[in-house]
PDB file of C-alpha atoms in Angstrom:
ATOM      1  CA  MET H 175      52.694 263.061 196.217  1.00  0.00           C
ATOM      2  CA  ALA H 176      53.008 262.153 199.930  1.00  0.00           C
ATOM      3  CA  GLU H 177      52.884 258.864 200.693  1.00  0.00           C
ATOM      4  CA  PRO H 178      50.691 257.994 203.712  1.00  0.00           C
ATOM      5  CA  ARG H 179      52.546 257.391 206.938  1.00  0.00           C
ATOM      6  CA  LEU H 180      52.306 253.910 208.060  1.00  0.00           C
ATOM      7  CA  ASP H 181      53.207 252.547 211.545  1.00  0.00           C
ATOM      8  CA  ALA H 182      55.953 249.724 211.875  1.00  0.00           C
ATOM      9  CA  PHE H 183      53.390 246.911 211.769  1.00  0.00           C
ATOM     10  CA  GLN H 184      51.713 248.161 208.488  1.00  0.00           C
ATOM     11  CA  VAL H 185      55.200 248.729 206.862  1.00  0.00           C
ATOM     12  CA  ILE H 186      56.048 245.089 207.721  1.00  0.00           C
ATOM     13  CA  ALA H 187      52.657 243.658 206.822  1.00  0.00           C
ATOM     14  CA  ASP H 188      53.715 243.948 203.035  1.00  0.00           C
ATOM     15  CA  ALA H 189      55.928 240.830 201.694  1.00  0.00           C
ATOM     16  CA  SER H 190      57.923 243.051 199.000  1.00  0.00           C
ATOM     17  CA  ARG H 191      58.940 245.373 201.984  1.00  0.00           C
ATOM     18  CA  ARG H 192      60.006 242.613 204.248  1.00  0.00           C
ATOM     19  CA  GLN H 193      61.936 240.919 201.505  1.00  0.00           C
ATOM     20  CA  MET H 194      63.754 244.506 200.894  1.00  0.00           C
ATOM     21  CA  LEU H 195      64.446 244.425 204.619  1.00  0.00           C
ATOM     22  CA  MET H 196      65.751 240.948 204.785  1.00  0.00           C
ATOM     23  CA  MET H 197      67.942 241.845 201.886  1.00  0.00           C
ATOM     24  CA  LEU H 198      69.017 244.973 203.545  1.00  0.00           C
ATOM     25  CA  SER H 199      69.892 243.215 206.651  1.00  0.00           C
ATOM     26  CA  LYS H 200      72.600 241.470 204.798  1.00  0.00           C
ATOM     27  CA  ASN H 201      74.257 244.373 202.918  1.00  0.00           C
ATOM     28  CA  SER H 202      73.357 248.018 202.125  1.00  0.00           C
ATOM     29  CA  LEU H 203      72.156 248.124 198.610  1.00  0.00           C
ATOM     30  CA  THR H 204      71.654 250.827 195.630  1.00  0.00           C
ATOM     31  CA  ILE H 205      68.126 250.979 194.917  1.00  0.00           C
ATOM     32  CA  ASN H 206      68.830 249.753 191.268  1.00  0.00           C
ATOM     33  CA  SER H 207      70.455 246.554 192.548  1.00  0.00           C
ATOM     34  CA  LEU H 208      67.466 246.352 194.951  1.00  0.00           C
ATOM     35  CA  ALA H 209      64.869 246.689 192.300  1.00  0.00           C
ATOM     36  CA  GLU H 210      66.460 243.859 190.087  1.00  0.00           C
ATOM     37  CA  ASN H 211      65.220 241.345 192.610  1.00  0.00           C
ATOM     38  CA  PHE H 212      61.532 242.563 192.318  1.00  0.00           C
ATOM     39  CA  ASP H 213      59.331 241.572 189.580  1.00  0.00           C
ATOM     40  CA  MET H 214      57.641 244.913 189.728  1.00  0.00           C
ATOM     41  CA  SER H 215      58.027 248.250 188.071  1.00  0.00           C
ATOM     42  CA  ARG H 216      60.561 250.805 189.205  1.00  0.00           C
ATOM     43  CA  PRO H 217      58.015 253.245 190.571  1.00  0.00           C
ATOM     44  CA  ALA H 218      56.276 250.346 192.521  1.00  0.00           C
ATOM     45  CA  VAL H 219      59.930 249.768 193.846  1.00  0.00           C
ATOM     46  CA  SER H 220      60.403 253.477 194.877  1.00  0.00           C
ATOM     47  CA  LYS H 221      57.076 253.496 196.402  1.00  0.00           C
ATOM     48  CA  HIS H 222      58.082 250.666 198.931  1.00  0.00           C
ATOM     49  CA  ILE H 223      61.280 252.461 199.413  1.00  0.00           C
ATOM     50  CA  LYS H 224      59.532 255.729 200.505  1.00  0.00           C
ATOM     51  CA  ILE H 225      57.460 254.140 202.718  1.00  0.00           C
ATOM     52  CA  LEU H 226      60.414 251.959 204.296  1.00  0.00           C
ATOM     53  CA  GLN H 227      62.171 255.351 204.551  1.00  0.00           C
ATOM     54  CA  SER H 228      59.357 257.577 206.222  1.00  0.00           C
ATOM     55  CA  ALA H 229      58.786 254.988 208.689  1.00  0.00           C
ATOM     56  CA  GLY H 230      62.394 255.036 209.789  1.00  0.00           C
ATOM     57  CA  PHE H 231      63.346 251.518 208.862  1.00  0.00           C
ATOM     58  CA  ILE H 232      66.118 252.573 206.015  1.00  0.00           C
ATOM     59  CA  SER H 233      68.148 255.560 205.165  1.00  0.00           C
ATOM     60  CA  ILE H 234      68.992 256.539 201.688  1.00  0.00           C
ATOM     61  CA  THR H 235      72.257 258.535 200.945  1.00  0.00           C
ATOM     62  CA  ASP H 236      73.488 259.868 197.543  1.00  0.00           C
ATOM     63  CA  LYS H 237      76.831 258.689 196.230  1.00  0.00           C
ATOM     64  CA  GLY H 238      77.541 259.980 193.165  1.00  0.00           C
ATOM     65  CA  ARG H 239      74.678 258.902 190.706  1.00  0.00           C
ATOM     66  CA  GLU H 240      73.715 256.085 192.923  1.00  0.00           C
ATOM     67  CA  ARG H 241      71.254 256.011 195.813  1.00  0.00           C
ATOM     68  CA  HIS H 242      72.270 253.638 198.721  1.00  0.00           C
ATOM     69  CA  CYS H 243      69.817 252.177 201.044  1.00  0.00           C
ATOM     70  CA  ALA H 244      70.686 250.988 204.642  1.00  0.00           C
ATOM     71  CA  LEU H 245      69.077 249.697 207.363  1.00  0.00           C
ATOM     72  CA  ARG H 246      68.209 251.928 210.221  1.00  0.00           C
ATOM     73  CA  LYS H 247      67.350 251.284 213.883  1.00  0.00           C
ATOM     74  CA  GLU H 248      64.288 253.620 214.481  1.00  0.00           C
ATOM     75  CA  GLY H 249      61.801 251.486 212.706  1.00  0.00           C
ATOM     76  CA  PHE H 250      62.864 248.371 214.834  1.00  0.00           C
ATOM     77  CA  ASP H 251      62.360 250.503 217.889  1.00  0.00           C
ATOM     78  CA  ALA H 252      59.011 251.076 217.185  1.00  0.00           C
ATOM     79  CA  LEU H 253      58.271 247.299 217.235  1.00  0.00           C
ATOM     80  CA  ASN H 254      60.370 246.758 220.361  1.00  0.00           C
ATOM     81  CA  GLU H 255      58.112 249.708 221.744  1.00  0.00           C
ATOM     82  CA  TRP H 256      55.191 247.669 221.327  1.00  0.00           C
ATOM     83  CA  LEU H 257      56.962 244.457 223.266  1.00  0.00           C
ATOM     84  CA  ARG H 258      57.978 246.823 226.017  1.00  0.00           C
ATOM     85  CA  TYR H 259      54.397 248.361 226.561  1.00  0.00           C
ATOM     86  CA  PHE H 260      53.096 244.729 226.764  1.00  0.00           C
ATOM     87  CA  ASP H 261      55.644 243.900 228.953  1.00  0.00           C
ATOM     88  CA  GLN H 262      55.135 246.477 231.404  1.00  0.00           C
ATOM     89  CA  PHE H 263      51.132 246.300 230.833  1.00  0.00           C
ATOM     90  CA  TRP H 264      50.951 242.717 232.121  1.00  0.00           C
ATOM     91  CA  GLU H 265      53.777 243.130 234.946  1.00  0.00           C
ATOM     92  CA  SER H 266      51.486 246.076 236.458  1.00  0.00           C
ATOM     93  CA  LYS H 267      48.433 243.636 235.727  1.00  0.00           C
ATOM     94  CA  LEU H 268      49.827 241.038 237.467  1.00  0.00           C
ATOM     95  CA  LYS H 269      50.663 242.956 240.404  1.00  0.00           C
ATOM     96  CA  THR H 270      47.203 243.935 240.902  1.00  0.00           C
ATOM     97  CA  LEU H 271      46.172 240.509 240.636  1.00  0.00           C
ATOM     98  CA  GLU H 272      48.671 239.275 243.198  1.00  0.00           C
ATOM     99  CA  ASN H 273      47.469 241.650 245.767  1.00  0.00           C
ATOM    100  CA  LEU H 274      43.938 240.962 245.035  1.00  0.00           C
ATOM    101  CA  LEU H 275      44.616 237.124 245.591  1.00  0.00           C
ATOM    102  CA  ASN H 276      46.807 237.993 248.763  1.00  0.00           C
ATOM    103  CA  ASP H 277      43.722 239.974 250.208  1.00  0.00           C
ATOM    104  CA  LYS H 278      41.477 237.283 249.676  1.00  0.00           C
ATOM    105  CA  LEU H 279      43.934 235.195 251.825  1.00  0.00           C
ATOM    106  CA  LYS H 280      44.154 237.578 254.327  1.00  0.00           C
ATOM    107  CA  THR H 281      40.540 237.802 255.007  1.00  0.00           C
ATOM    108  CA  LYS H 282      40.155 233.766 254.963  1.00  0.00           C
ATOM    109  CA  ASN H 283      42.308 233.373 257.548  1.00  0.00           C
TER     110      ASN H 283
ATOM    111  CA  MET O 218      65.431 238.922 220.951  1.00  0.00           C
ATOM    112  CA  ALA O 219      62.678 236.443 220.965  1.00  0.00           C
ATOM    113  CA  ALA O 220      59.366 238.235 219.944  1.00  0.00           C
ATOM    114  CA  SER O 221      57.598 237.135 223.375  1.00  0.00           C
ATOM    115  CA  ILE O 222      56.646 238.347 226.619  1.00  0.00           C
ATOM    116  CA  LYS O 223      56.942 235.949 229.495  1.00  0.00           C
ATOM    117  CA  HIS O 224      55.899 236.248 233.287  1.00  0.00           C
ATOM    118  CA  GLN O 225      55.878 233.786 236.004  1.00  0.00           C
ATOM    119  CA  LEU O 226      54.337 234.266 239.305  1.00  0.00           C
ATOM    120  CA  PHE O 227      53.568 231.954 242.410  1.00  0.00           C
ATOM    121  CA  PHE O 228      50.278 232.008 244.477  1.00  0.00           C
ATOM    122  CA  PRO O 229      49.847 230.569 247.580  1.00  0.00           C
ATOM    123  CA  HIS O 230      46.104 229.542 246.442  1.00  0.00           C
ATOM    124  CA  PRO O 231      45.100 226.275 244.968  1.00  0.00           C
ATOM    125  CA  PRO O 232      44.690 226.394 240.754  1.00  0.00           C
ATOM    126  CA  ALA O 233      40.962 226.823 241.081  1.00  0.00           C
ATOM    127  CA  ALA O 234      41.161 230.230 242.894  1.00  0.00           C
ATOM    128  CA  VAL O 235      43.572 231.361 240.327  1.00  0.00           C
ATOM    129  CA  TRP O 236      41.464 230.194 237.521  1.00  0.00           C
ATOM    130  CA  GLU O 237      38.673 231.833 238.792  1.00  0.00           C
ATOM    131  CA  PHE O 238      40.305 235.246 238.639  1.00  0.00           C
ATOM    132  CA  LEU O 239      41.544 234.421 234.705  1.00  0.00           C
ATOM    133  CA  THR O 240      38.113 233.375 233.700  1.00  0.00           C
ATOM    134  CA  ASP O 241      35.359 235.108 235.385  1.00  0.00           C
ATOM    135  CA  ALA O 242      34.756 238.534 233.585  1.00  0.00           C
ATOM    136  CA  GLY O 243      33.734 239.943 236.985  1.00  0.00           C
ATOM    137  CA  LEU O 244      36.818 239.143 238.691  1.00  0.00           C
ATOM    138  CA  MET O 245      39.148 239.825 235.658  1.00  0.00           C
ATOM    139  CA  GLU O 246      37.621 243.478 235.534  1.00  0.00           C
ATOM    140  CA  LEU O 247      39.222 244.087 239.004  1.00  0.00           C
ATOM    141  CA  TRP O 248      42.582 243.536 237.911  1.00  0.00           C
ATOM    142  CA  LEU O 249      42.970 243.343 234.184  1.00  0.00           C
ATOM    143  CA  MET O 250      40.327 245.221 231.983  1.00  0.00           C
ATOM    144  CA  LYS O 251      36.652 245.136 231.334  1.00  0.00           C
ATOM    145  CA  SER O 252      35.526 242.439 228.854  1.00  0.00           C
ATOM    146  CA  ASP O 253      32.797 239.974 227.690  1.00  0.00           C
ATOM    147  CA  PHE O 254      34.976 237.196 228.373  1.00  0.00           C
ATOM    148  CA  MET O 255      33.448 233.506 228.581  1.00  0.00           C
ATOM    149  CA  PRO O 256      35.773 230.605 229.012  1.00  0.00           C
ATOM    150  CA  ILE O 257      34.317 228.875 225.851  1.00  0.00           C
ATOM    151  CA  GLU O 258      36.658 227.711 222.859  1.00  0.00           C
ATOM    152  CA  GLY O 259      35.857 230.007 219.899  1.00  0.00           C
ATOM    153  CA  HIS O 260      33.827 232.800 222.074  1.00  0.00           C
ATOM    154  CA  GLU O 261      34.737 236.065 220.387  1.00  0.00           C
ATOM    155  CA  PHE O 262      35.104 239.101 223.008  1.00  0.00           C
ATOM    156  CA  GLN O 263      36.796 242.308 223.527  1.00  0.00           C
ATOM    157  CA  PHE O 264      38.819 243.898 226.342  1.00  0.00           C
ATOM    158  CA  ARG O 265      38.494 247.660 226.709  1.00  0.00           C
ATOM    159  CA  ASN O 266      41.204 249.692 227.859  1.00  0.00           C
ATOM    160  CA  LYS O 267      42.294 253.552 227.706  1.00  0.00           C
ATOM    161  CA  PRO O 268      43.504 254.426 224.161  1.00  0.00           C
ATOM    162  CA  VAL O 269      46.919 254.764 223.724  1.00  0.00           C
ATOM    163  CA  PRO O 270      47.137 257.528 220.934  1.00  0.00           C
ATOM    164  CA  GLN O 271      51.099 257.547 220.737  1.00  0.00           C
ATOM    165  CA  LEU O 272      51.147 253.738 219.804  1.00  0.00           C
ATOM    166  CA  ASP O 273      48.020 254.110 217.633  1.00  0.00           C
ATOM    167  CA  PHE O 274      45.975 251.895 219.799  1.00  0.00           C
ATOM    168  CA  ASP O 275      42.387 252.788 220.321  1.00  0.00           C
ATOM    169  CA  GLY O 276      42.140 250.827 223.598  1.00  0.00           C
ATOM    170  CA  ILE O 277      39.972 247.937 222.423  1.00  0.00           C
ATOM    171  CA  VAL O 278      41.611 244.596 222.352  1.00  0.00           C
ATOM    172  CA  TYR O 279      39.781 242.112 219.915  1.00  0.00           C
ATOM    173  CA  CYS O 280      40.107 238.315 221.148  1.00  0.00           C
ATOM    174  CA  LYS O 281      38.878 234.751 220.308  1.00  0.00           C
ATOM    175  CA  VAL O 282      39.157 231.945 222.811  1.00  0.00           C
ATOM    176  CA  LEU O 283      41.613 229.163 221.264  1.00  0.00           C
ATOM    177  CA  GLU O 284      41.893 226.562 224.282  1.00  0.00           C
ATOM    178  CA  VAL O 285      40.210 226.053 227.767  1.00  0.00           C
ATOM    179  CA  VAL O 286      41.558 223.371 229.819  1.00  0.00           C
ATOM    180  CA  PRO O 287      39.866 224.294 233.293  1.00  0.00           C
ATOM    181  CA  PHE O 288      42.459 225.067 235.854  1.00  0.00           C
ATOM    182  CA  LYS O 289      45.434 224.271 233.791  1.00  0.00           C
ATOM    183  CA  LYS O 290      45.400 226.114 230.282  1.00  0.00           C
ATOM    184  CA  LEU O 291      43.877 228.991 228.913  1.00  0.00           C
ATOM    185  CA  SER O 292      44.687 231.001 225.647  1.00  0.00           C
ATOM    186  CA  TYR O 293      42.937 233.683 223.341  1.00  0.00           C
ATOM    187  CA  THR O 294      44.029 235.639 220.385  1.00  0.00           C
ATOM    188  CA  TRP O 295      44.894 239.298 221.204  1.00  0.00           C
ATOM    189  CA  LYS O 296      44.751 241.932 218.112  1.00  0.00           C
ATOM    190  CA  LEU O 297      44.680 245.431 218.275  1.00  0.00           C
ATOM    191  CA  GLY O 298      44.520 248.578 216.005  1.00  0.00           C
ATOM    192  CA  PRO O 299      44.312 252.145 216.057  1.00  0.00           C
ATOM    193  CA  GLY O 300      40.441 252.103 215.634  1.00  0.00           C
ATOM    194  CA  ASP O 301      40.073 252.074 211.744  1.00  0.00           C
ATOM    195  CA  GLY O 302      39.186 248.610 211.513  1.00  0.00           C
ATOM    196  CA  THR O 303      42.856 247.676 210.630  1.00  0.00           C
ATOM    197  CA  ILE O 304      44.832 245.766 212.912  1.00  0.00           C
ATOM    198  CA  ASN O 305      48.359 246.313 214.132  1.00  0.00           C
ATOM    199  CA  VAL O 306      49.271 243.762 216.526  1.00  0.00           C
ATOM    200  CA  ASP O 307      48.144 240.137 216.086  1.00  0.00           C
ATOM    201  CA  SER O 308      49.507 237.851 218.809  1.00  0.00           C
ATOM    202  CA  ILE O 309      48.431 235.426 221.576  1.00  0.00           C
ATOM    203  CA  VAL O 310      48.002 235.267 224.988  1.00  0.00           C
ATOM    204  CA  ARG O 311      48.313 231.954 226.768  1.00  0.00           C
ATOM    205  CA  TRP O 312      47.972 231.285 230.592  1.00  0.00           C
ATOM    206  CA  GLU O 313      49.295 227.904 232.211  1.00  0.00           C
ATOM    207  CA  LEU O 314      48.594 226.779 235.737  1.00  0.00           C
ATOM    208  CA  GLN O 315      50.552 224.374 237.460  1.00  0.00           C
ATOM    209  CA  GLU O 316      49.577 222.947 240.956  1.00  0.00           C
ATOM    210  CA  LYS O 317      52.517 222.850 243.444  1.00  0.00           C
ATOM    211  CA  ASP O 318      52.364 221.730 247.223  1.00  0.00           C
ATOM    212  CA  ASN O 319      51.589 224.861 248.730  1.00  0.00           C
ATOM    213  CA  GLY O 320      49.898 226.566 245.853  1.00  0.00           C
ATOM    214  CA  THR O 321      49.969 227.550 242.109  1.00  0.00           C
ATOM    215  CA  GLU O 322      52.526 228.568 239.652  1.00  0.00           C
ATOM    216  CA  LEU O 323      51.231 230.663 236.823  1.00  0.00           C
ATOM    217  CA  LEU O 324      52.805 231.417 233.733  1.00  0.00           C
ATOM    218  CA  LEU O 325      51.716 233.891 231.182  1.00  0.00           C
ATOM    219  CA  VAL O 326      53.310 233.931 227.585  1.00  0.00           C
ATOM    220  CA  HIS O 327      52.248 236.978 225.206  1.00  0.00           C
ATOM    221  CA  GLY O 328      53.825 236.045 221.948  1.00  0.00           C
ATOM    222  CA  ASN O 329      52.946 234.793 218.615  1.00  0.00           C
ATOM    223  CA  PHE O 330      53.443 238.065 217.102  1.00  0.00           C
ATOM    224  CA  THR O 331      52.594 236.870 213.673  1.00  0.00           C
ATOM    225  CA  VAL O 332      53.482 239.864 211.586  1.00  0.00           C
ATOM    226  CA  LEU O 333      56.844 239.569 213.152  1.00  0.00           C
ATOM    227  CA  GLU O 334      57.128 235.730 213.168  1.00  0.00           C
ATOM    228  CA  ASN O 335      55.782 235.077 209.561  1.00  0.00           C
ATOM    229  CA  ALA O 336      58.250 237.289 208.249  1.00  0.00           C
ATOM    230  CA  GLY O 337      61.371 236.314 210.330  1.00  0.00           C
ATOM    231  CA  VAL O 338      62.471 239.801 209.704  1.00  0.00           C
ATOM    232  CA  PHE O 339      62.169 240.861 213.388  1.00  0.00           C
ATOM    233  CA  GLU O 340      64.993 238.246 214.077  1.00  0.00           C
ATOM    234  CA  ALA O 341      66.842 239.083 210.980  1.00  0.00           C
ATOM    235  CA  MET O 342      66.857 242.784 211.778  1.00  0.00           C
ATOM    236  CA  ASN O 343      68.074 242.468 215.085  1.00  0.00           C
ATOM    237  CA  LYS O 344      70.939 240.088 214.311  1.00  0.00           C
ATOM    238  CA  GLY O 345      71.757 242.692 211.130  1.00  0.00           C
ATOM    239  CA  TRP O 346      71.981 245.266 213.831  1.00  0.00           C
ATOM    240  CA  LEU O 347      74.226 243.356 215.791  1.00  0.00           C
ATOM    241  CA  ASP O 348      76.605 242.340 213.115  1.00  0.00           C
ATOM    242  CA  ASN O 349      76.717 246.238 212.221  1.00  0.00           C
ATOM    243  CA  ILE O 350      77.583 246.770 215.944  1.00  0.00           C
ATOM    244  CA  HIS O 351      80.013 243.879 215.822  1.00  0.00           C
ATOM    245  CA  LYS O 352      81.616 245.103 212.623  1.00  0.00           C
ATOM    246  CA  ILE O 353      82.139 248.724 214.166  1.00  0.00           C
ATOM    247  CA  ALA O 354      83.556 247.401 217.310  1.00  0.00           C
ATOM    248  CA  GLU O 355      86.039 245.275 215.456  1.00  0.00           C
ATOM    249  CA  ARG O 356      86.870 248.381 213.435  1.00  0.00           C
ATOM    250  CA  LEU O 357      87.209 250.754 216.659  1.00  0.00           C
ATOM    251  CA  ASN O 358      89.450 248.036 218.031  1.00  0.00           C
ATOM    252  CA  ALA O 359      91.790 247.515 215.198  1.00  0.00           C
ATOM    253  CA  GLN O 360      92.362 251.540 215.205  1.00  0.00           C
ATOM    254  CA  GLN O 361      93.371 251.448 218.658  1.00  0.00           C
ATOM    255  CA  HIS O 362      95.754 248.728 218.349  1.00  0.00           C
ATOM    256  CA  GLY O 363      96.705 249.454 214.750  1.00  0.00           C
TER     257      GLY O 363
END
């Protein structure tokens, strides 16, 4: 079954997924060792992991019988993208404000 | 990296003139966006902008006035989403005006991206990446010199 594709903010809005990411920010872990830390069923853990993977936050590599999860940069790029978007947004809006106020000064003098 | 955006500008105008542009919906529309803003604490309003589909943003910013200190401070919440009733970005916009000898210093801080900050994930992640990059650099250096 296909999981709904969530955006970066929806992905980290979930406390369990945030905790998973926090753990992976320290070390890459197998799905089994990750699951041990959570009081939920294996399918529930797998579902969260799939969501993290499809949003680009983690990668999963098969090593022998084990599946290893590690952080990926892409998920965080999406968050940075929002910040960049607003940074540029404000910069251009404030430029317009500056021009407006300067024009006002000119007409007054 | 701190999850907030800061801009500082100087205007050769008294605070009252700058304040007008920050709080009068008619004037705000000239430089910011169309809105039903009123400088009243607790007032809920919306900014309307063009949709940004690649960021799942329907173009409407849902806001609520948090603080109004005439000619000095103004802040409001800043929430947006894809248009299906869900919110992706929950943040706060703060304006601060400081009177100077020959004008006004205006500071904008767009921050408190609460989803990010409550989690601490954003910091942890960026740190995690930095650590990984350092590890790779160390390994490469070791190879070069070893």
